[in-house]
Amino acid sequence: DLKGDFSITYSYSVTFEPNYNTKWSSRWDYILESNPHTNIQWFSIVNSLVIVLFLSGMKALCFYSKLRPTFLSHERHMFIYAGDEP
């Protein structure tokens, strides 16, 4: 049992050594091969994309319904200035 005040000293060192034998195209191979059973959860990715698209569509619909009278008003004024009535 540890009782009272005490300190723990951590130390480490890192040395970077260049490896000129590794080709640029295969530099990640040791990481990718160490975990061959990568389980990409496609359902979650597709579900997230569907939700994002749905919410974006809902937001666009809200903008359209809110700004539609403004667009129609500007369009009517454009015809009046041009001398044509819609």
XYZ file of C-alpha atoms in Angstrom:
86
model
C 0.000 0.000 0.000
C 1.167 3.469 -0.893
C 0.427 6.074 1.714
C 1.389 9.698 1.960
C 2.910 11.946 -0.661
C 5.100 10.355 -3.269
C 6.242 11.184 -6.762
C 6.684 9.028 -9.802
C 9.202 10.081 -12.403
C 8.407 9.138 -15.966
C 11.047 9.228 -18.615
C 11.310 8.091 -22.193
C 13.337 8.796 -25.259
C 12.593 8.679 -28.958
C 15.068 8.240 -31.740
C 14.068 8.741 -35.359
C 16.149 6.795 -37.791
C 15.620 7.088 -41.531
C 14.834 3.886 -43.386
C 15.728 4.235 -47.044
C 14.687 0.667 -47.867
C 10.940 1.370 -47.576
C 9.257 2.420 -50.803
C 6.962 5.423 -50.658
C 4.000 3.441 -51.994
C 4.316 0.720 -49.342
C 5.047 2.824 -46.254
C 1.658 2.023 -44.618
C 1.630 -1.688 -45.424
C 2.794 -2.847 -41.997
C -0.092 -1.012 -40.317
C -2.722 -2.148 -42.813
C -1.558 -5.757 -42.692
C -1.438 -5.847 -38.889
C -5.218 -5.366 -38.701
C -6.676 -7.345 -41.610
C -10.212 -7.597 -40.176
C -11.151 -3.983 -40.521
C -14.889 -3.867 -40.051
C -16.281 -0.837 -41.836
C -19.812 -0.323 -40.683
C -21.454 0.560 -43.968
C -24.932 0.711 -42.475
C -23.907 3.518 -40.114
C -22.236 5.470 -42.911
C -25.238 5.154 -45.229
C -27.625 5.963 -42.378
C -25.686 9.137 -41.559
C -25.680 10.207 -45.205
C -29.429 9.624 -45.520
C -30.106 11.663 -42.383
C -27.874 14.514 -43.583
C -29.571 14.564 -46.999
C -33.038 14.441 -45.434
C -32.327 17.284 -43.009
C -30.708 19.351 -45.769
C -33.816 18.850 -47.898
C -36.059 19.887 -45.032
C -33.972 23.022 -44.487
C -34.098 23.842 -48.203
C -37.878 23.394 -48.152
C -38.160 25.767 -45.177
C -36.014 28.360 -46.955
C -38.042 27.997 -50.144
C -41.389 28.363 -48.403
C -40.160 31.360 -46.415
C -38.489 33.143 -49.347
C -41.028 32.281 -52.081
C -43.174 35.410 -51.512
C -40.048 37.550 -51.750
C -39.041 35.941 -55.042
C -42.552 36.363 -56.450
C -42.608 40.009 -55.364
C -39.278 40.713 -57.062
C -40.432 38.893 -60.187
C -43.633 40.974 -60.321
C -41.624 44.195 -59.938
C -39.282 43.126 -62.735
C -42.241 42.719 -65.113
C -43.689 46.085 -64.091
C -40.354 47.842 -64.707
C -40.051 46.154 -68.093
C -43.523 47.373 -69.051
C -45.088 43.914 -69.149
C -47.662 42.618 -66.750
C -47.490 38.928 -65.856
